XYZ file of C-alpha atoms in Angstrom:
563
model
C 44.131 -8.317 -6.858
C 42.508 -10.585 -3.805
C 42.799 -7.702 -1.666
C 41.689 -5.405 -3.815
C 38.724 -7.535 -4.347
C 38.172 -7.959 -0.299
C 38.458 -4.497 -0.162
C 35.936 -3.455 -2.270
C 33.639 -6.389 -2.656
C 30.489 -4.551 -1.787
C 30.471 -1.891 -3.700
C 32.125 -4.547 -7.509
C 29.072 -6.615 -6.203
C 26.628 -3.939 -6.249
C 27.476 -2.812 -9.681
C 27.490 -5.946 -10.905
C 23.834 -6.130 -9.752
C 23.172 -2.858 -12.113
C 25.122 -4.462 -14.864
C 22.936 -7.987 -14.312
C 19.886 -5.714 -14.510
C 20.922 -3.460 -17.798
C 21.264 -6.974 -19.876
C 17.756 -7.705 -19.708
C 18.233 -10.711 -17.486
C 15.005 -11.489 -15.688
C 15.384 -9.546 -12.138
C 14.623 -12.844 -9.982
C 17.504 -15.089 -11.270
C 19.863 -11.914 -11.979
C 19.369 -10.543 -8.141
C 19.873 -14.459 -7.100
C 22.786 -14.997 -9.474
C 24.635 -12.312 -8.454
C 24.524 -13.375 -4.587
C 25.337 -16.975 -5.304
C 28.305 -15.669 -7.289
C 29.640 -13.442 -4.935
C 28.791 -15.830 -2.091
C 30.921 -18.264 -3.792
C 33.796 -15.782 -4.822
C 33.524 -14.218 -0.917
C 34.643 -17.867 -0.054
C 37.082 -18.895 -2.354
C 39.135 -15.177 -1.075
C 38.264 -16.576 2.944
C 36.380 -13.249 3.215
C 32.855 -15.320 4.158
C 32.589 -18.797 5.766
C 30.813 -21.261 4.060
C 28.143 -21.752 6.668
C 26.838 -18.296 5.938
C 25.272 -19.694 2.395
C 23.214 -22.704 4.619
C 20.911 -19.723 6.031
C 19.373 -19.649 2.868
C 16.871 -22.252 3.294
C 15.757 -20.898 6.276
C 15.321 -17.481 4.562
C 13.230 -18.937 1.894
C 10.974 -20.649 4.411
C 10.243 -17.755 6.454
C 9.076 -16.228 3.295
C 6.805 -18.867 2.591
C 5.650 -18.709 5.950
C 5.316 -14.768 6.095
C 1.443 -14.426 6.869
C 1.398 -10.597 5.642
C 2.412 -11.501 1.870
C -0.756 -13.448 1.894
C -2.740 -9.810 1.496
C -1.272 -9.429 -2.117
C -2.948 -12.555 -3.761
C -6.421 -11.909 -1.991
C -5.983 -7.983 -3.184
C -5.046 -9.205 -7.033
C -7.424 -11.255 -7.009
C -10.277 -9.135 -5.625
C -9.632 -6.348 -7.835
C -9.858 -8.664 -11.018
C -12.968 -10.182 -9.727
C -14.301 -6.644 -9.418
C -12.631 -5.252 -13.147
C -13.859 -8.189 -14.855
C -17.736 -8.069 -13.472
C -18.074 -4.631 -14.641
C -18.424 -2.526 -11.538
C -16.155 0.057 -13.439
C -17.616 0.361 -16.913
C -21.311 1.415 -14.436
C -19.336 3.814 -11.928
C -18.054 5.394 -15.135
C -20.875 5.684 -16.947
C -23.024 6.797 -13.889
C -20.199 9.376 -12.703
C -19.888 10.500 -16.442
C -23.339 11.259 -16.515
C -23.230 13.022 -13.111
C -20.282 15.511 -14.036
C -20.989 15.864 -17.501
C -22.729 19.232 -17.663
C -19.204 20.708 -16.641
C -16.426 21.310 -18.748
C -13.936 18.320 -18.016
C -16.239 16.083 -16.467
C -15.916 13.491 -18.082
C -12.221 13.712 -16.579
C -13.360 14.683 -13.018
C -15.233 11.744 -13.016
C -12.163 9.133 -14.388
C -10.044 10.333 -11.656
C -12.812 9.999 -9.108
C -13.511 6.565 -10.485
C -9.920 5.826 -10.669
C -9.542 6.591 -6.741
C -12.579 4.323 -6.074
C -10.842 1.445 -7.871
C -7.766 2.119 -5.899
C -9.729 1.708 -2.807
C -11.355 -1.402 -4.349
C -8.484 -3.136 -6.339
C -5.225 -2.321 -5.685
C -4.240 -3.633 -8.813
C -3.023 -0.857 -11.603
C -3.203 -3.271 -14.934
C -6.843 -3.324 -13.325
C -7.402 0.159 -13.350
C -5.712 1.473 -16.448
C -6.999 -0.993 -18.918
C -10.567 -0.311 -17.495
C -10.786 3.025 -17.941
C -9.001 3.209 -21.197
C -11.328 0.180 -22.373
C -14.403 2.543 -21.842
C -13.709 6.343 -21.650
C -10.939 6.643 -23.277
C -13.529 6.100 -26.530
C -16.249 8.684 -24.919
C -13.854 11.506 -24.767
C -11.932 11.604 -27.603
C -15.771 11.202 -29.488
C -16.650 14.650 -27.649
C -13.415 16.313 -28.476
C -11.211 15.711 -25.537
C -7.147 17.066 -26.013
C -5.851 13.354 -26.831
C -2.861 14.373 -24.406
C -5.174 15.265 -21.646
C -7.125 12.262 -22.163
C -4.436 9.923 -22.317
C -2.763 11.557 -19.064
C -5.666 11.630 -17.061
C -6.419 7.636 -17.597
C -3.159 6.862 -16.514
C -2.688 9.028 -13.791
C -5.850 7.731 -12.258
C -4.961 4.199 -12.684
C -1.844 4.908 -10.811
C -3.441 6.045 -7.503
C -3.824 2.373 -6.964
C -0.285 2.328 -5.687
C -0.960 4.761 -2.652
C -4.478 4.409 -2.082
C -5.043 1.628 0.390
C -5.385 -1.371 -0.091
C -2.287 -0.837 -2.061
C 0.014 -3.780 -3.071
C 3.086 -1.393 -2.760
C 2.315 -0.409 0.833
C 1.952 -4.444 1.870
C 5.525 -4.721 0.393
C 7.100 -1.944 2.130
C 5.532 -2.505 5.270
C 6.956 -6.086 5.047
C 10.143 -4.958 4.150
C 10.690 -2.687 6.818
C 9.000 -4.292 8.905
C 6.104 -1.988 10.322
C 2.225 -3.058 10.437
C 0.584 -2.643 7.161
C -2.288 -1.493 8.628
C -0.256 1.681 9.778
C 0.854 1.733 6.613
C -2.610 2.075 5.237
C -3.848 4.718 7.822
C -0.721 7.037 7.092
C -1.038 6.805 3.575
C -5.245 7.606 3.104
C -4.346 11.020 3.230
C -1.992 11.699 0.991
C -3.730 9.891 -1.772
C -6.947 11.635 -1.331
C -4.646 14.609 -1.496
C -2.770 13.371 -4.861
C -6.276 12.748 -5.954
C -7.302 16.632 -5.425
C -4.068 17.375 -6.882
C -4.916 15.767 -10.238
C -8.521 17.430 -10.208
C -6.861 20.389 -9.834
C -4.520 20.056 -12.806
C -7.925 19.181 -14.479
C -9.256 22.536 -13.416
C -6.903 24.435 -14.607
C -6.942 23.396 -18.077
C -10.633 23.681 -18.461
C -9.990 27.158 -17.233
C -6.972 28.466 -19.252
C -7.949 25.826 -22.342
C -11.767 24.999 -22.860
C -11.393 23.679 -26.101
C -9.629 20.569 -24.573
C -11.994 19.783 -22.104
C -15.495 20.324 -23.467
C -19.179 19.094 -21.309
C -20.843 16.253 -22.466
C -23.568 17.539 -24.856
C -27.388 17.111 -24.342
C -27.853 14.452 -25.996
C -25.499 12.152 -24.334
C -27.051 12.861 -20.782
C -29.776 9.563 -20.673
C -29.968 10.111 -16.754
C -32.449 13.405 -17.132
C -35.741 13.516 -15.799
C -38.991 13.140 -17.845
C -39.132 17.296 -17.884
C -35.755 18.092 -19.032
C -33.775 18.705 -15.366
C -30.559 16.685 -14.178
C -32.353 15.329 -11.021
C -28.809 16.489 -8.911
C -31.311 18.270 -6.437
C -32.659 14.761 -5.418
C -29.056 13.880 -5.220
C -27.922 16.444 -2.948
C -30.740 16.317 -0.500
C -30.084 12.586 -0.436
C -26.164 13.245 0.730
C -27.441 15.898 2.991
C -29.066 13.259 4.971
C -26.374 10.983 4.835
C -23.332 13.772 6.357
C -26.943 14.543 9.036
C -27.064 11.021 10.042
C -23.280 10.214 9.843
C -23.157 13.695 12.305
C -25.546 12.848 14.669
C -24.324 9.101 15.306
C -20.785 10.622 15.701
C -22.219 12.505 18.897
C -24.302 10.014 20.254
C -22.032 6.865 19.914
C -18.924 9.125 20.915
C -20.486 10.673 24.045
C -21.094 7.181 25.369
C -17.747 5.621 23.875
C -15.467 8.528 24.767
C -12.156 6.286 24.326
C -12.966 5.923 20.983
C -10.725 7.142 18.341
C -12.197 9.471 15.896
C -11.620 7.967 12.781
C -13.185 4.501 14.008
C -16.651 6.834 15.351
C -16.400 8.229 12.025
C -16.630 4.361 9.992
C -19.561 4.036 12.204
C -21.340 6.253 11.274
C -20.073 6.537 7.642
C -21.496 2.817 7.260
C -24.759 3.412 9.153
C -25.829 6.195 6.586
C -24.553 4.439 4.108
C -26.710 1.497 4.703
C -29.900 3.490 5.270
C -29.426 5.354 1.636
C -29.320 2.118 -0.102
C -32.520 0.554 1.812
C -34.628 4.163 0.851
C -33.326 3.793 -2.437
C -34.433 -0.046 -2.475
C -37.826 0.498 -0.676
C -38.421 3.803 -3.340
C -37.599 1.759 -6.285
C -39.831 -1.422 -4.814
C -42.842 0.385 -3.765
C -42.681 3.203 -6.534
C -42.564 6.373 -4.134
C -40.836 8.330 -6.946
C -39.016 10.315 -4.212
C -35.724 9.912 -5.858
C -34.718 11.169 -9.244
C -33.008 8.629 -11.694
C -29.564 9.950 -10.907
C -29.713 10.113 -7.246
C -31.319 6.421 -7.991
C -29.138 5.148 -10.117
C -25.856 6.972 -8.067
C -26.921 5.059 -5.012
C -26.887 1.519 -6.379
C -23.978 1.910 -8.361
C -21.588 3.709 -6.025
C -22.899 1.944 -2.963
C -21.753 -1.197 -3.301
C -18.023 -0.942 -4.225
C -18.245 1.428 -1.177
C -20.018 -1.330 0.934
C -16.796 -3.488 0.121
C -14.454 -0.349 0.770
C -15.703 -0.234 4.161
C -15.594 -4.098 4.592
C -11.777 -4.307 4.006
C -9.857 -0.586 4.989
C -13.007 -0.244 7.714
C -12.589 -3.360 9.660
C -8.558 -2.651 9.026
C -8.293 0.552 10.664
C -10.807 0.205 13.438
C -8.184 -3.203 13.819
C -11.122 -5.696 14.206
C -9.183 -7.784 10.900
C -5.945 -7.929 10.064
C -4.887 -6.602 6.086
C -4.781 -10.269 5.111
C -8.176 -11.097 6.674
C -9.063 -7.791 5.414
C -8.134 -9.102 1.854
C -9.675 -12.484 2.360
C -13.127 -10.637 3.077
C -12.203 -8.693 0.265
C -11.887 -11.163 -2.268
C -15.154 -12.817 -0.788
C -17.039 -9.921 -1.298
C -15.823 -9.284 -5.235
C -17.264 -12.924 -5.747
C -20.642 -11.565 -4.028
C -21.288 -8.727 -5.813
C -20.076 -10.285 -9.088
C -23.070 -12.752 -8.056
C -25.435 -10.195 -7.422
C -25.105 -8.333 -10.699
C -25.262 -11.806 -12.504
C -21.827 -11.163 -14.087
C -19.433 -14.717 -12.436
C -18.845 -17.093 -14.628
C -16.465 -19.800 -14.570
C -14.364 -18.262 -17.560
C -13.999 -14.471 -15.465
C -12.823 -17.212 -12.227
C -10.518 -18.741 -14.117
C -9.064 -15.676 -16.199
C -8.845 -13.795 -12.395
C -7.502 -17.245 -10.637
C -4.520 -17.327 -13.498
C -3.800 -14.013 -13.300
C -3.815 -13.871 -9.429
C -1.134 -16.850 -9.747
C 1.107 -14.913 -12.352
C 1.331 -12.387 -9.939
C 2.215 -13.792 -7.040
C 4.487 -16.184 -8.183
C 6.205 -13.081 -9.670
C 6.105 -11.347 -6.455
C 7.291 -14.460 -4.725
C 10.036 -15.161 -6.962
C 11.443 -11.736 -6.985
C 11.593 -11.585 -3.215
C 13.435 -15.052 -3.134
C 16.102 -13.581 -5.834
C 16.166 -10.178 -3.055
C 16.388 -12.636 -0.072
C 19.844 -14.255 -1.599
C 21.341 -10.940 -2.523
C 21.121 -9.405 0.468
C 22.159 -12.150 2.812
C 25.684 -12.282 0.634
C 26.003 -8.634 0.447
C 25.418 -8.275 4.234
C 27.927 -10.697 4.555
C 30.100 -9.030 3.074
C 29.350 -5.371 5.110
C 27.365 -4.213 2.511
C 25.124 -2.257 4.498
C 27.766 -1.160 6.356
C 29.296 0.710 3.156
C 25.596 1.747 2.076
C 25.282 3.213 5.764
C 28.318 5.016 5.422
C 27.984 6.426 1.944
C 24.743 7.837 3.332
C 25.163 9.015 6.543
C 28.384 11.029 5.102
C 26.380 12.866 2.883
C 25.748 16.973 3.525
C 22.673 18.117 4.510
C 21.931 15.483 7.555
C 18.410 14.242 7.243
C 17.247 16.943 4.278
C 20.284 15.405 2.155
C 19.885 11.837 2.948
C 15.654 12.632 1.863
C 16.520 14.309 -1.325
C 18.908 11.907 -2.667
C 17.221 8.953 -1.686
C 14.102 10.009 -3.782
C 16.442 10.766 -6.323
C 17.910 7.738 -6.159
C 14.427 5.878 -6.293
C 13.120 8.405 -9.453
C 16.086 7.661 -11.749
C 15.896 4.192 -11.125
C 11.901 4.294 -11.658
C 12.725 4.752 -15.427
C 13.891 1.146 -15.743
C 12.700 -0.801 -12.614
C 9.437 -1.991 -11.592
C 8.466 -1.069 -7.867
C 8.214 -4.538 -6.898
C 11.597 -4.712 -8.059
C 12.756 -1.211 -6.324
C 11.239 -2.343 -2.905
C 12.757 -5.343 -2.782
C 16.571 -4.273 -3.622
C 16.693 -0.753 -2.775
C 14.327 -0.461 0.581
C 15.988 -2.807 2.810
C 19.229 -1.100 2.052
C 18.150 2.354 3.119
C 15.559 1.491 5.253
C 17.947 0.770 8.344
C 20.263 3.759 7.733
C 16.646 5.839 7.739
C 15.903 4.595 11.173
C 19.087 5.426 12.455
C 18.869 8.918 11.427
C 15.813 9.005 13.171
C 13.161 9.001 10.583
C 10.078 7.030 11.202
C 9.705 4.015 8.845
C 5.580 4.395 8.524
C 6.260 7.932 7.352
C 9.662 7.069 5.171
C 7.722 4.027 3.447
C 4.948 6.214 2.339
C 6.945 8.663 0.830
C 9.175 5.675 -1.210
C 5.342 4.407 -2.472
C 4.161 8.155 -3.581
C 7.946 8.133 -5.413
C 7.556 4.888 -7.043
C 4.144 5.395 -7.851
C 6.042 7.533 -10.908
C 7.455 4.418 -11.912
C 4.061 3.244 -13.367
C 4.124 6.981 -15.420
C 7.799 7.319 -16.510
C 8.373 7.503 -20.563
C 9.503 4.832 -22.152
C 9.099 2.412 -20.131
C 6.096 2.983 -17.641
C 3.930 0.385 -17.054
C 0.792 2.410 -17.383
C 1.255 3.626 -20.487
C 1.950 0.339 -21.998
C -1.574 -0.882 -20.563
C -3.063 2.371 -22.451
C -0.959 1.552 -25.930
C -2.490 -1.785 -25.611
C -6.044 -0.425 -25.484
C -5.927 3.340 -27.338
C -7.681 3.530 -30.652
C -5.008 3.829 -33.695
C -5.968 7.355 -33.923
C -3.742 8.098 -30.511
C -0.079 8.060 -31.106
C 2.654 6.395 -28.337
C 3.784 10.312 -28.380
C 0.520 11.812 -26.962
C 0.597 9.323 -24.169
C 3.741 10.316 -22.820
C 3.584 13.968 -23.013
C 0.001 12.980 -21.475
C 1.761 11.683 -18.714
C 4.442 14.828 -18.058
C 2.291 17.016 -16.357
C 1.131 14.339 -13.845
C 4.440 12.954 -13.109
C 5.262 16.389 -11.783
C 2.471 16.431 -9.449
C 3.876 13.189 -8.615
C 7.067 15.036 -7.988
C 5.819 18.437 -6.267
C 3.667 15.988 -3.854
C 7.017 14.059 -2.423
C 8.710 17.427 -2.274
C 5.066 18.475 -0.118
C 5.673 15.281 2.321
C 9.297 16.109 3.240
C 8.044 19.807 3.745
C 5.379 19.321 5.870
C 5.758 15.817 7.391
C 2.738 15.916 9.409
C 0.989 15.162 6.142
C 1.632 11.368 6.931
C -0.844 10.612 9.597
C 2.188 8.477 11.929
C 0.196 7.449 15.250
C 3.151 8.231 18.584
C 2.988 5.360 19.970
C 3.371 4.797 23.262
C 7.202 3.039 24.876
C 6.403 0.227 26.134
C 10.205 -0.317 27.320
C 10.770 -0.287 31.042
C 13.108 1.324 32.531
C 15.066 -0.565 34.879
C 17.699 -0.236 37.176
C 19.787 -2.263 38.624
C 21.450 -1.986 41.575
C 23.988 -4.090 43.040
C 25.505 -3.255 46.589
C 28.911 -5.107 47.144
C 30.112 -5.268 50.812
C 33.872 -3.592 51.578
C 36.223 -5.987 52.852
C 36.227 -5.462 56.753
C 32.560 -5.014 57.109
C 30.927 -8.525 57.565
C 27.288 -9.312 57.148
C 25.290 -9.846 60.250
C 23.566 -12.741 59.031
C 24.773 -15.534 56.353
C 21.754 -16.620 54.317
C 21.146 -20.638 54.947
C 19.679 -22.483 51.625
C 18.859 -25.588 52.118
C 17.905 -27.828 49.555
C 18.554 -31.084 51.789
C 16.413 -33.904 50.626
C 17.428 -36.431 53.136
C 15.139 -38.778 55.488
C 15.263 -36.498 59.077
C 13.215 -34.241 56.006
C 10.802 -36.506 55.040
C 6.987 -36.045 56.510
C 6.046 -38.407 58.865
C 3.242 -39.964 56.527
C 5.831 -40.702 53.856
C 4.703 -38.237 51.311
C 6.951 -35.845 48.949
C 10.236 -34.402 50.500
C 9.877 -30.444 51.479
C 12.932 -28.118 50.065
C 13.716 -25.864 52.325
C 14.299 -22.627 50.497
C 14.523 -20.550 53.436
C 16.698 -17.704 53.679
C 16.882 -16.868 56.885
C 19.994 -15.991 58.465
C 21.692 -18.004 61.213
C 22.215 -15.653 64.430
C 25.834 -15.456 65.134
């Protein structure tokens, strides 16, 4: 039985692991449980010494002192800041009233919300509850499909887990240990894609089924003009001038910055128009020039400022003048300024945000502890050795090891948090990934687009609990998960879309900084004798000494004595 036991010990410990999870045992204590009882068990056989359990302090302390983890409060607690002041009930209500002529705008404009509270937040609870909270109401009032509806909320919500600042990405990039900030840069893109994605689904439906996605009627658009129009003409001129400036800053600052990557030219000159619309918008309200209609108005001081912030923390990120935890500190700084500005802090919202920040992260923080034990007895133990080989031996060579990986990570989905998924799951197949050859930025942004379908999985997604908790009675638990089918294929088709094309993930080549270096060492035969013997001395004696008594010299000469 002992040998058997020795034998197999990884593989008995990891399903013991799955069995600790099934029971309903808080993940934490069950992931730290399980080490300390196979730690203890690895002893008693002689298969681990008993020094290998003292690392664990040192483990836990490098956690606490892990700078990067720092991002996740600051995020949380920025996001609530932001949720709680009320910057999404007036993006909704001003992007409602901007798409609602069209059929399904009142969905275009949640899931374009719901990507600028990705940007902003970070935080899905955030998101989801938000938009549920207020148009959730407003659709199903102008005949919505309740599945649609339902769907579309908690889609959106979910983009917060690829959209930088994302808390998912700050885990992975800690746990495999690559720069968040790469992380960030590599996954913009395929969230604004996932984003299009979902507008497209949107689309679709309003073409093939208009019934389910009717326009807001006449009488619920209180943005018009005195005579009737939309005032969307203002609005486009406005954001003509804005691309014009953004353009013509791009050319000048680039000609005389050439080395300049393009992206960080293009936050230039993003933030300088962005900066002049809101002071033409400020001066035309102040001085009444009436040069801008009440939507492009109202559009400019609503959307500006959680943009302002956007720029603040992913601008100052990529262009690398902050780091993502400075980035977050600024972050959080700057929810507590606008919440000022719109006279909306108070010291309830502080402390509501402040407790739930701490919930949070002491979750996070705990959960990572629990991970940190496991994996140090299960390493011990070859562990990764056995995961390595049960991967590497599968068919297919990279495609194989891709596809069941993400299978691996979707089943799993249905039951496990993604906190909880990147903390056991990524550092085991994170090394075997990077000695197939698979770049780490790129393989940790496909994991977060996979586990963003934990949040959507029926039963027991996240996101559609936050939507039961808010829904009106009149929306059953069964239209929110068949809500949620349609966009957790997206989810699906847009993994299968970054293992097709790869170059979807913006990864930066960096350059190899390793030298090469060779050394050569030239040994004499044994009849051939040197023509010179090298003479070091390091005499200190008095015939040495200066003549005014100061310091001895050493003689470190190595010239050769002629024979």
């Amino acid at each position: 039985m002992s040998a058997f036991l020795i034998a197999n010990m990884a593989p008995i410990m990891f399903g013991a692991l799955v069995l600790f999870l099934l029971s309903g045992f808080p993940v934490a204590f069950a992931l730290a449980a399980n080490g300390l009882l196979f730690g203890l068990l690895g002893i008693e056989l002689g298969l681990l010494k008993p020094e290998l359990l003292q690392a664990l302090p040192n483990r836990l302390f490098g956690i606490m002192a892990n700078d990067t983890l720092l991002a996740i409060p600051f995020f949380t607690f920025m996001g609530l800041i932001l949720e709680r002041s009320g910057m999404a009930e007036d993006l909704l209500d001003t992007i409602g009233q901007l798409f609602g002529p069209i059929r399904g705008g009142v969905a275009y404009a949640v899931i374009f919300v719901g990507a600028l509270l990705a940007a902003t937040t970070g935080v899905v609870a955030a998101s989801v509850i938000s938009m549920g909270l207020i148009s959730l109401p407003v659709m199903l009032r102008y005949g919505y499909d309740k599945r649609l509806a339902t769907g579309v909320i908690a889609a959106s919500g979910t983009l917060a887990q690829i959209i930088p600042p994302s808390l998912v990405l700050i885990v992975m990039a800690d746990q495999l240990g690559r720069s968040v900030g790469d992380m960030y840069k590599a996954a913009f893109l395929p969230g604004l894609i996932l984003t299009s994605m979902y507008a497209g689904y949107v689309m679709s439906v309003s073409i093939f089924r208009p019934s389910a996605t009717p326009a807001l009627p006449l009488e619920a658009r209180n943005l018009r003009q005195p005579d009737g129009s939309s005032g969307v003409k203002s609005l486009a001129v406005l954001l003509v001038v804005a691309i014009g400036i953004t353009y013509l800053f791009d050319g000048w600052f680039g000609a005389r910055h050439p080395n300049k990557p393009a992206d960080e030219v293009m936050i230039y000159g993003a933030s300088l128009a962005t900066a002049v619309c809101f002071l033409f918008a400020y001066l035309n309200r102040k001085l009444g020039l009436n040069m801008l209609s009440r939507m492009a108005e109202r559009v400019v001081f609503v959307l500006i400022p959680p943009l302002a912030l956007i720029f603040l923390v992913l601008g100052t990120i990529f262009v690398g003048i902050a780091t993502p935890t400075e980035g977050g500190g600024m972050g959080a700084l700057g929810a507590l300024i606008l919440a000022i500005m719109n006279r909306r802090l108070s010291w309830s919202l502080l402390k509501q945000a402040m407790d739930s920040t701490t919930r949070l992260s002491c979750f996070v923080i705990f959960i990572l502890i629990g991970s940190s034990v496991f994996s140090l007895v299960f390493r011990g133990v070859n562990g990764d050795l056995w995961v390595e080989h049960l991967l590497t031996s599968l068919p297919g060579g990279k495609a194989g090891f891709l596809i069941v990986v993400n299978i691996l990570f979707f089943g799993l989905a249905f039951f496990l948090d993604f906190f909880e998924l990147a903390f056991i799951l990524v550092p085991l197949v994170g090394p075997v990934a990077e000695k197939m050859g698979i770049d780490l930025i790129w393989f940790g942004v496909l994991l977060g687009v996979n586990m963003q379908t934990s949040f959507m999985h029926p039963p027991f997604g996240f996101a559609l609990f936050y939507l039961r908790s808010v829904a009106p009675k009149e929306v059953k638990t069964s239209d929110i998960y068949w809500g949620s089918v349609p966009f957790v294929l997206i989810q699906v088709v847009m993994v299968s879309l970054i293992i097709a094309f790869p170059q979807l993930v913006s990864v930066e080549k960096h350059a190899d900084m390793k030298e090469q270096l060779e050394l050569r060492i030239e040994t004499p035969s044994e009849n051939s004798q040197p023509e010179t013997q090298p003479n070091l001395d390091f005499s200190t004696s008095e015939e040495q000494k200066p003549a005014d008594g100061g310091e001895p010299q050493l003689n470190f000469s190595t010239e050769g004595e002629k024979k």
